[in-house]
């Protein structure tokens, strides 16, 4: 991921994030947390990391988010927290249900308790995985479902989704200002995850092809856009005098399939040309799931850099060809 400059972030958001007190980032050694920490510091915004694997220094603290006294010590002197620490779906084979409850439930509860007591605002990283329930999974085999954050799709299929859904309720019930962000796929290795939808993954598709199909269906975001969504949400709530809850918001690329009437025939021809040139295959029908993130970007006042439209536009213009081909956005 490239470094996000002040110009890219935007002056209004940059000023909202500027303060003498640091931002606490939990899970600061993880894929998202480390990117958030790096970007905040690149922008000249003070940030402190908390992670089991972190070096114990002035700017980083080694500790377990599942212990409230650790969170309290890490949050001293901070003005807000981005809570990205979690056990994720790929960890299911290596951790117990108790581990997930300790980190995803206990950790979130402690962060919210400390934030409430200290008057901090909080951005909570949740997951769109909690929307892919067994009912949704069965229905999506024979039809294309458009999933919205405002709908409740029932009980998640695994302990990861269950704990994240319950943690979202902790946020709603807390006493601090909080933004709930449901993160779609953004990990680099997601394209090789065999638990993904066959419609977008296919049996032999390349990494770039899979990710392009996911962008088409709004199932993915780039790491750059994931970071920007967290910063935009933080900027929205960091200056609030009164407590409020934002979200849940789906953080994913906007699917052009939801506004296809606004696209001309030339766009679809350009998309077909890109797929032919790269020897890619479009998703099988039915598409299964489409995530509707249109409301998210309107509310956060940010447009994703990487979506299916930008892929087609860049490829047609001869820009970022290697990035598009290997899906390294």
Coordinates of C-alpha atoms in Angstrom, one line a residue:
X1 CA 0.0 0.0 0.0
X2 CA 1.3 3.4 -0.9
X3 CA 1.7 6.1 1.8
X4 CA -1.3 8.3 2.0
X5 CA -0.3 12.0 1.8
X6 CA -2.0 14.9 3.4
X7 CA -3.3 15.9 0.0
X8 CA -4.9 12.5 -0.6
X9 CA -6.4 12.4 2.9
X10 CA -7.9 15.9 2.4
X11 CA -7.3 19.1 4.4
X12 CA -10.7 18.9 6.3
X13 CA -10.1 15.4 7.6
X14 CA -6.4 16.1 8.3
X15 CA -7.4 19.0 10.5
X16 CA -10.0 16.9 12.3
X17 CA -7.4 14.3 13.1
X18 CA -4.8 16.8 14.3
X19 CA -4.4 17.1 18.1
X20 CA -1.8 17.0 20.7
X21 CA -3.1 13.7 22.2
X22 CA -2.4 10.4 20.4
X23 CA -4.7 7.9 18.8
X24 CA -4.6 4.4 20.4
X25 CA -4.5 1.6 17.8
X26 CA -5.2 -1.9 19.2
X27 CA -4.0 -4.8 17.2
X28 CA -1.2 -2.6 15.9
X29 CA 1.0 -5.5 14.7
X30 CA -1.8 -6.9 12.5
X31 CA -2.3 -6.3 8.8
X32 CA -4.8 -3.4 9.3
X33 CA -3.5 -2.1 12.6
X34 CA 0.1 -1.8 11.4
X35 CA -1.1 0.1 8.3
X36 CA -3.2 2.4 10.4
X37 CA -0.3 3.1 12.7
X38 CA 2.1 3.8 9.9
X39 CA -0.3 6.1 8.0
X40 CA -1.2 8.1 11.1
X41 CA 2.5 8.6 11.9
X42 CA 3.3 9.5 8.3
X43 CA 0.7 12.2 8.5
X44 CA 2.3 13.6 11.6
X45 CA -0.5 12.4 13.8
X46 CA 0.6 11.0 17.1
X47 CA -0.4 7.3 17.5
X48 CA 0.2 4.6 20.1
X49 CA 0.1 0.9 19.3
X50 CA -1.2 -1.9 21.6
X51 CA -0.5 -5.5 20.6
X52 CA 0.7 -8.7 22.2
X53 CA 3.6 -8.7 19.7
X54 CA 4.4 -5.0 20.0
X55 CA 7.8 -3.9 21.2
X56 CA 7.3 -2.2 24.6
X57 CA 8.4 1.4 24.0
X58 CA 7.0 4.9 24.5
X59 CA 5.0 4.7 21.3
X60 CA 4.1 1.0 21.5
X61 CA 2.8 -1.2 24.3
X62 CA 3.0 -4.9 24.5
X63 CA -0.1 -6.3 26.1
X64 CA -3.3 -8.3 26.0
X65 CA -6.4 -6.3 25.0
X66 CA -8.4 -8.9 26.9
X67 CA -7.2 -7.4 30.2
X68 CA -8.8 -4.1 31.1
X69 CA -5.9 -2.8 33.1
X70 CA -3.7 -3.2 30.1
X71 CA -6.1 -1.3 27.9
X72 CA -6.4 1.4 30.6
X73 CA -2.7 1.9 30.8
X74 CA -2.3 2.0 27.0
X75 CA -5.1 4.6 26.7
X76 CA -3.7 7.0 29.2
X77 CA -3.3 10.4 27.6
X78 CA -5.1 9.4 24.4
X79 CA -8.1 11.2 22.8
X80 CA -9.5 8.3 20.7
X81 CA -9.0 4.6 19.9
X82 CA -9.2 2.5 16.8
X83 CA -10.0 -1.0 18.0
X84 CA -8.7 -3.3 15.3
X85 CA -7.5 -6.1 17.6
X86 CA -9.3 -9.4 17.0
X87 CA -9.1 -13.1 16.2
X88 CA -10.2 -13.5 12.6
X89 CA -11.8 -16.3 10.5
X90 CA -8.4 -17.7 9.4
X91 CA -7.5 -18.3 13.1
X92 CA -10.5 -20.7 13.6
X93 CA -8.3 -23.8 13.3
X94 CA -5.8 -22.6 15.8
X95 CA -7.8 -21.0 18.6
X96 CA -10.6 -22.1 20.9
X97 CA -14.1 -20.6 21.4
X98 CA -12.8 -19.3 24.7
X99 CA -10.0 -17.5 23.0
X100 CA -12.4 -15.8 20.6
X101 CA -14.6 -14.7 23.5
X102 CA -11.5 -13.4 25.4
X103 CA -10.2 -11.3 22.6
X104 CA -13.2 -10.3 20.5
X105 CA -15.7 -9.9 23.3
X106 CA -13.6 -9.2 26.4
X107 CA -11.2 -7.0 24.5
X108 CA -14.0 -4.9 22.9
X109 CA -15.8 -4.6 26.3
X110 CA -12.6 -3.4 27.9
X111 CA -11.9 -0.9 25.2
X112 CA -15.4 0.5 25.4
X113 CA -15.3 0.7 29.2
X114 CA -12.0 2.6 29.2
X115 CA -13.2 4.9 26.4
X116 CA -16.3 5.7 28.3
X117 CA -14.5 6.3 31.5
X118 CA -11.8 8.5 29.8
X119 CA -14.2 10.3 27.4
X120 CA -12.6 8.8 24.3
X121 CA -14.2 8.2 20.9
X122 CA -13.9 4.8 19.4
X123 CA -13.8 3.2 15.9
X124 CA -14.6 -0.5 16.0
X125 CA -13.4 -2.8 13.2
X126 CA -16.1 -5.4 12.7
X127 CA -16.7 -7.7 9.7
X128 CA -19.1 -8.3 6.9
X129 CA -18.6 -12.0 7.6
X130 CA -21.3 -11.8 10.3
X131 CA -23.9 -11.1 7.5
X132 CA -23.0 -14.3 5.6
X133 CA -25.2 -16.5 7.8
X134 CA -26.3 -20.1 6.9
X135 CA -29.6 -18.8 5.6
X136 CA -27.8 -16.3 3.3
X137 CA -25.3 -18.9 2.2
X138 CA -28.1 -21.3 1.2
X139 CA -30.2 -18.7 -0.6
X140 CA -27.2 -17.3 -2.5
X141 CA -26.6 -20.7 -4.1
X142 CA -29.7 -20.1 -6.4
X143 CA -30.0 -16.4 -6.4
X144 CA -28.1 -13.1 -6.1
X145 CA -28.7 -11.3 -2.8
X146 CA -28.0 -7.7 -2.1
X147 CA -26.9 -7.4 1.5
X148 CA -27.3 -4.2 3.5
X149 CA -25.9 -3.2 6.9
X150 CA -29.4 -2.1 8.0
X151 CA -30.7 -5.7 7.8
X152 CA -30.3 -8.5 10.3
X153 CA -29.6 -11.8 8.6
X154 CA -29.6 -14.0 11.7
X155 CA -27.0 -15.9 13.6
X156 CA -23.5 -16.0 12.1
X157 CA -22.1 -19.3 11.0
X158 CA -19.0 -19.4 13.3
X159 CA -17.6 -18.1 16.6
X160 CA -15.8 -15.3 14.7
X161 CA -19.0 -13.9 13.4
X162 CA -20.9 -14.6 16.6
X163 CA -18.4 -12.7 18.7
X164 CA -18.2 -9.8 16.3
X165 CA -22.0 -9.4 16.1
X166 CA -22.2 -9.4 19.9
X167 CA -19.3 -6.9 20.1
X168 CA -21.2 -4.6 17.8
X169 CA -24.1 -4.6 20.3
X170 CA -21.5 -3.8 23.1
X171 CA -20.7 -0.7 21.0
X172 CA -24.3 0.4 20.7
X173 CA -24.9 -0.1 24.4
X174 CA -21.6 1.7 25.5
X175 CA -21.4 5.2 26.8
X176 CA -18.8 6.5 24.3
X177 CA -19.1 7.9 20.8
X178 CA -18.4 5.0 18.4
X179 CA -18.3 4.2 14.7
X180 CA -18.9 0.5 13.7
X181 CA -17.2 -0.5 10.5
X182 CA -17.9 -3.9 8.9
X183 CA -14.8 -4.7 7.0
X184 CA -15.1 -6.7 3.8
X185 CA -12.2 -8.8 2.5
X186 CA -8.9 -6.8 2.3
X187 CA -6.2 -9.3 3.2
X188 CA -3.7 -10.0 0.5
X189 CA -4.2 -13.8 0.7
X190 CA -8.0 -13.8 0.7
X191 CA -8.1 -14.9 -3.0
X192 CA -6.8 -18.3 -2.0
X193 CA -9.3 -18.9 0.8
X194 CA -11.3 -21.9 -0.2
X195 CA -14.2 -20.8 2.1
X196 CA -15.0 -18.0 -0.4
X197 CA -17.9 -18.0 -2.8
X198 CA -17.4 -20.3 -5.8
X199 CA -19.1 -17.7 -8.0
X200 CA -16.3 -15.1 -7.5
X201 CA -13.4 -17.5 -6.8
X202 CA -13.7 -20.3 -9.4
X203 CA -11.4 -23.3 -9.4
X204 CA -8.4 -22.0 -11.3
X205 CA -8.7 -18.2 -11.4
X206 CA -5.7 -16.0 -10.7
X207 CA -5.3 -13.8 -7.7
X208 CA -6.0 -10.7 -9.8
X209 CA -9.0 -12.2 -11.4
X210 CA -10.6 -13.3 -8.1
X211 CA -10.1 -9.8 -6.6
X212 CA -11.5 -8.1 -9.7
X213 CA -14.6 -10.3 -9.4
X214 CA -14.9 -9.4 -5.8
X215 CA -14.7 -5.7 -6.5
X216 CA -17.4 -6.2 -9.2
X217 CA -19.7 -7.7 -6.5
X218 CA -18.6 -5.2 -3.7
X219 CA -17.1 -8.0 -1.6
X220 CA -13.6 -6.5 -1.3
X221 CA -11.8 -3.2 -0.5
X222 CA -8.2 -2.3 -0.9
X223 CA -6.0 -1.9 2.3
X224 CA -5.7 1.8 1.3
X225 CA -9.4 2.3 1.3
X226 CA -9.9 0.3 4.5
X227 CA -7.4 2.6 6.3
X228 CA -9.1 5.7 4.8
X229 CA -12.5 4.5 6.0
X230 CA -11.2 4.2 9.6
X231 CA -9.6 7.6 9.4
X232 CA -12.8 9.2 8.0
X233 CA -14.9 7.6 10.7
X234 CA -12.5 8.8 13.3
X235 CA -12.7 12.3 11.9
X236 CA -16.5 12.2 12.1
X237 CA -16.7 11.3 15.7
X238 CA -13.5 12.7 17.2
X239 CA -14.9 16.3 17.3
X240 CA -18.3 15.4 18.7
X241 CA -19.3 16.9 22.0
X242 CA -22.3 14.6 22.4
X243 CA -22.2 10.8 22.4
X244 CA -23.4 9.1 19.2
X245 CA -23.2 5.8 17.3
X246 CA -22.3 5.7 13.6
X247 CA -23.1 2.6 11.6
X248 CA -22.8 -0.2 11.2
X249 CA -21.2 0.7 7.8
X250 CA -20.1 -1.8 5.2
X251 CA -16.6 -1.0 4.1
X252 CA -16.2 -2.4 0.6
X253 CA -15.8 -1.2 -2.9
X254 CA -19.1 0.1 -4.5
X255 CA -20.4 -2.5 -6.9
X256 CA -21.3 -1.0 -10.3
X257 CA -24.0 -3.7 -10.6
X258 CA -26.1 -1.7 -8.1
X259 CA -26.1 1.4 -10.3
X260 CA -25.7 -0.2 -13.7
X261 CA -28.3 2.1 -15.3
X262 CA -25.8 5.0 -14.8
X263 CA -23.2 3.2 -16.9
X264 CA -23.0 3.4 -20.7
X265 CA -22.4 0.5 -23.0
X266 CA -18.8 1.6 -23.6
X267 CA -17.9 0.8 -20.0
X268 CA -19.2 -2.8 -20.3
X269 CA -17.2 -3.2 -23.6
X270 CA -14.1 -1.9 -21.9
X271 CA -14.6 -4.3 -19.0
X272 CA -15.0 -7.2 -21.4
X273 CA -11.8 -6.1 -23.2
X274 CA -9.9 -6.0 -20.0
X275 CA -11.0 -9.5 -19.1
X276 CA -10.1 -10.8 -22.5
X277 CA -6.7 -9.2 -22.5
X278 CA -5.9 -10.7 -19.1
X279 CA -7.5 -14.1 -19.9
X280 CA -9.8 -13.6 -17.0
X281 CA -13.3 -15.0 -16.4
X282 CA -16.3 -13.1 -15.1
X283 CA -18.1 -14.5 -12.0
X284 CA -20.5 -17.4 -12.5
X285 CA -24.3 -16.7 -12.2
X286 CA -26.0 -16.5 -9.9
X287 CA -23.5 -14.1 -8.3
X288 CA -24.4 -15.1 -4.8
X289 CA -23.9 -12.0 -2.7
X290 CA -23.4 -8.3 -3.5
X291 CA -22.6 -6.0 -0.6
X292 CA -24.2 -2.6 -0.8
X293 CA -21.8 0.0 0.6
X294 CA -23.2 3.1 -1.2
X295 CA -24.5 4.6 2.0
X296 CA -21.2 4.2 3.7
X297 CA -19.2 6.4 1.4
X298 CA -21.9 9.1 1.3
X299 CA -21.9 9.2 5.1
X300 CA -18.1 9.1 5.5
X301 CA -17.6 11.6 2.6
X302 CA -15.0 9.4 0.9
X303 CA -14.8 7.6 -2.4
X304 CA -12.8 4.4 -2.6
X305 CA -9.6 4.6 -4.8
X306 CA -10.0 1.0 -5.8
X307 CA -13.2 -0.3 -7.2
X308 CA -14.3 -2.1 -10.4
X309 CA -14.8 1.2 -12.2
X310 CA -11.3 2.4 -11.4
X311 CA -9.8 -1.0 -12.5
X312 CA -11.5 -0.7 -15.9
X313 CA -10.6 3.0 -16.2
X314 CA -6.9 2.5 -15.2
X315 CA -6.5 -0.6 -17.5
X316 CA -8.1 1.2 -20.4
X317 CA -5.8 4.2 -19.9
X318 CA -2.7 2.0 -19.5
X319 CA -2.2 2.8 -15.8
X320 CA -1.3 0.5 -12.9
X321 CA -1.3 -2.6 -15.2
X322 CA 0.9 -4.7 -12.9
X323 CA -1.1 -3.9 -9.9
X324 CA -4.4 -4.8 -11.6
X325 CA -3.0 -8.0 -13.0
X326 CA -1.7 -9.4 -9.7
X327 CA -4.4 -7.8 -7.5
X328 CA -1.9 -6.0 -5.3
X329 CA -4.1 -3.0 -4.5

